[in-house]
């Protein structure tokens, strides 16, 4: 019992095709989810940028060094700006690197499935031709065997006369 012999039947073929299909659907779903994530993060970054711009409209620099609330507010604005920049870098990385690699994997999986199906179809056609040839040869053999069995008694009679 081994990999080669266990995966030869129609059930195994169907299981492999289902596995390919499921894996492709999973990658396509991941791609859709990442696109949603990218869009959401872009909108969130835009909203936070609007927030920072609105927060910076009020000039309180005159009292900032002496007022703890104003100092805290400045820190919140600065940290929000840093977060927006990091969020934008993450979105860019998701958009370029991750989605690009995911598209490559998806394309590769589809190509492998297509190659597998083509090779399987080719092997099944060859196997069918061989089976037909074997059946034809067996029928010919059976016909010759029948002729031989029919002629054998006559041959023994002739051999006995000589």
Coordinates of C-alpha atoms in Angstrom, one line a residue:
X1 CA 0.0 0.0 0.0
X2 CA 1.6 3.3 -1.1
X3 CA 1.0 6.7 -2.5
X4 CA 1.2 5.5 -6.1
X5 CA -1.3 2.6 -5.7
X6 CA -3.6 4.4 -3.4
X7 CA -4.3 7.3 -5.8
X8 CA -5.0 5.4 -9.0
X9 CA -8.8 5.1 -8.9
X10 CA -11.7 7.3 -10.0
X11 CA -12.5 8.1 -6.3
X12 CA -8.9 9.3 -5.7
X13 CA -9.0 11.4 -8.9
X14 CA -12.2 13.0 -7.8
X15 CA -10.8 13.7 -4.4
X16 CA -7.7 15.3 -5.8
X17 CA -9.8 17.5 -8.1
X18 CA -12.1 18.5 -5.2
X19 CA -9.0 19.3 -3.2
X20 CA -7.6 21.5 -6.0
X21 CA -11.0 23.2 -6.3
X22 CA -11.3 23.8 -2.6
X23 CA -7.8 25.2 -2.4
X24 CA -8.4 27.6 -5.3
X25 CA -11.7 28.7 -3.8
X26 CA -9.8 29.4 -0.5
X27 CA -7.2 31.5 -2.2
X28 CA -9.8 33.4 -4.1
X29 CA -11.7 34.1 -0.8
X30 CA -8.4 35.2 0.8
X31 CA -7.9 37.5 -2.1
X32 CA -11.4 39.0 -1.8
X33 CA -10.9 39.4 2.0
X34 CA -7.5 41.1 1.5
X35 CA -9.1 43.5 -1.0
X36 CA -11.8 44.4 1.6
X37 CA -9.1 44.8 4.2
X38 CA -7.0 47.1 1.9
X39 CA -10.0 49.2 1.1
X40 CA -11.0 49.5 4.8
X41 CA -7.5 50.4 5.9
X42 CA -7.3 53.1 3.2
X43 CA -10.6 54.6 4.3
X44 CA -9.5 54.4 7.9
X45 CA -6.2 56.1 7.1
X46 CA -8.1 58.8 5.2
X47 CA -10.5 59.3 8.1
X48 CA -7.6 59.6 10.6
X49 CA -5.8 62.0 8.3
X50 CA -9.0 64.2 8.3
X51 CA -9.0 63.9 12.1
X52 CA -5.4 65.0 12.4
X53 CA -6.0 67.9 10.0
X54 CA -9.0 69.0 12.0
X55 CA -7.1 68.7 15.3
X56 CA -4.3 70.8 14.0
X57 CA -6.5 73.7 13.0
X58 CA -6.6 75.1 16.5
X59 CA -3.3 76.8 17.5
X60 CA -2.7 76.4 21.1
X61 CA 1.1 76.5 20.9
X62 CA 1.2 79.6 23.2
X63 CA -0.1 77.6 26.2
X64 CA 1.2 74.2 25.2
X65 CA 4.3 74.2 27.4
X66 CA 2.3 74.9 30.6
X67 CA -0.9 73.0 30.0
X68 CA -0.9 69.3 30.5
X69 CA -4.1 68.7 28.6
X70 CA -2.6 70.5 25.6
X71 CA 0.6 68.5 25.8
X72 CA -1.4 65.3 26.0
X73 CA -3.5 66.4 23.0
X74 CA -0.3 67.1 21.0
X75 CA 1.0 63.6 21.8
X76 CA -2.3 62.1 20.6
X77 CA -2.1 64.0 17.4
X78 CA 1.6 63.0 16.8
X79 CA 1.0 59.4 17.6
X80 CA -2.1 59.4 15.3
X81 CA 0.1 60.8 12.5
X82 CA 2.7 58.0 13.1
X83 CA -0.1 55.4 13.1
X84 CA -1.5 56.8 9.8
X85 CA 1.9 56.6 8.2
X86 CA 2.4 53.0 9.5
X87 CA -1.1 52.1 8.3
X88 CA -0.3 53.5 4.8
X89 CA 2.9 51.5 4.7
X90 CA 1.1 48.3 5.7
X91 CA -1.6 48.9 3.0
X92 CA 1.1 49.5 0.4
X93 CA 2.8 46.2 1.4
X94 CA -0.5 44.3 1.3
X95 CA -1.3 45.8 -2.1
X96 CA 2.0 45.1 -3.7
X97 CA 3.8 42.2 -2.0
X98 CA 1.1 40.2 -0.5
X99 CA -1.5 40.5 -3.3
X100 CA 1.2 39.9 -5.9
X101 CA 2.3 36.7 -4.2
X102 CA -1.2 35.6 -3.7
X103 CA -2.0 36.2 -7.4
X104 CA 1.1 34.2 -8.4
X105 CA 0.0 31.3 -6.1
X106 CA -3.5 31.4 -7.4
X107 CA -2.3 31.3 -11.0
X108 CA 0.1 28.5 -10.2
X109 CA -2.6 26.4 -8.6
X110 CA -5.0 26.9 -11.5
X111 CA -2.2 26.0 -13.9
X112 CA -1.3 22.9 -11.9
X113 CA -4.9 21.8 -11.9
X114 CA -5.2 22.3 -15.6
X115 CA -2.0 20.3 -16.2
X116 CA -3.2 17.5 -13.9
X117 CA -6.6 17.3 -15.7
X118 CA -4.9 17.3 -19.1
X119 CA -2.4 14.6 -18.1
X120 CA -5.1 12.5 -16.4
X121 CA -7.3 12.8 -19.5
X122 CA -4.3 11.8 -21.7
X123 CA -3.6 8.8 -19.5
X124 CA -7.2 7.7 -19.5
X125 CA -7.4 7.9 -23.3
X126 CA -4.2 5.9 -23.6
X127 CA -5.4 3.4 -21.1
X128 CA -8.7 3.0 -23.0
X129 CA -6.8 2.4 -26.2
X130 CA -4.7 -0.3 -24.6
X131 CA -7.8 -1.9 -23.1
X132 CA -9.4 -1.9 -26.5
X133 CA -6.3 -3.4 -28.0
X134 CA -6.1 -6.1 -25.3
X135 CA -9.8 -7.0 -25.8
X136 CA -9.3 -7.2 -29.6
X137 CA -6.2 -9.4 -29.1
X138 CA -8.0 -11.6 -26.6
X139 CA -10.9 -12.1 -29.0
X140 CA -8.5 -13.0 -31.7
X141 CA -6.7 -15.4 -29.4
X142 CA -10.0 -17.0 -28.4
X143 CA -11.0 -17.4 -32.0
X144 CA -7.7 -19.0 -32.9
X145 CA -7.9 -21.2 -29.8
X146 CA -11.4 -22.3 -30.9
X147 CA -10.1 -23.0 -34.4
X148 CA -7.2 -25.0 -33.0
X149 CA -9.5 -27.1 -30.8
X150 CA -11.8 -27.8 -33.7
X151 CA -9.0 -28.8 -36.1
X152 CA -6.9 -30.8 -33.5
X153 CA -9.0 -34.0 -33.8
X154 CA -8.7 -33.9 -37.6
X155 CA -4.9 -33.4 -37.3
X156 CA -4.5 -36.4 -35.0
X157 CA -6.5 -38.6 -37.5
X158 CA -4.2 -37.4 -40.3
X159 CA -1.1 -37.9 -38.2
X160 CA -2.2 -41.4 -37.4
X161 CA -2.6 -42.3 -41.1
X162 CA 0.9 -41.1 -42.0

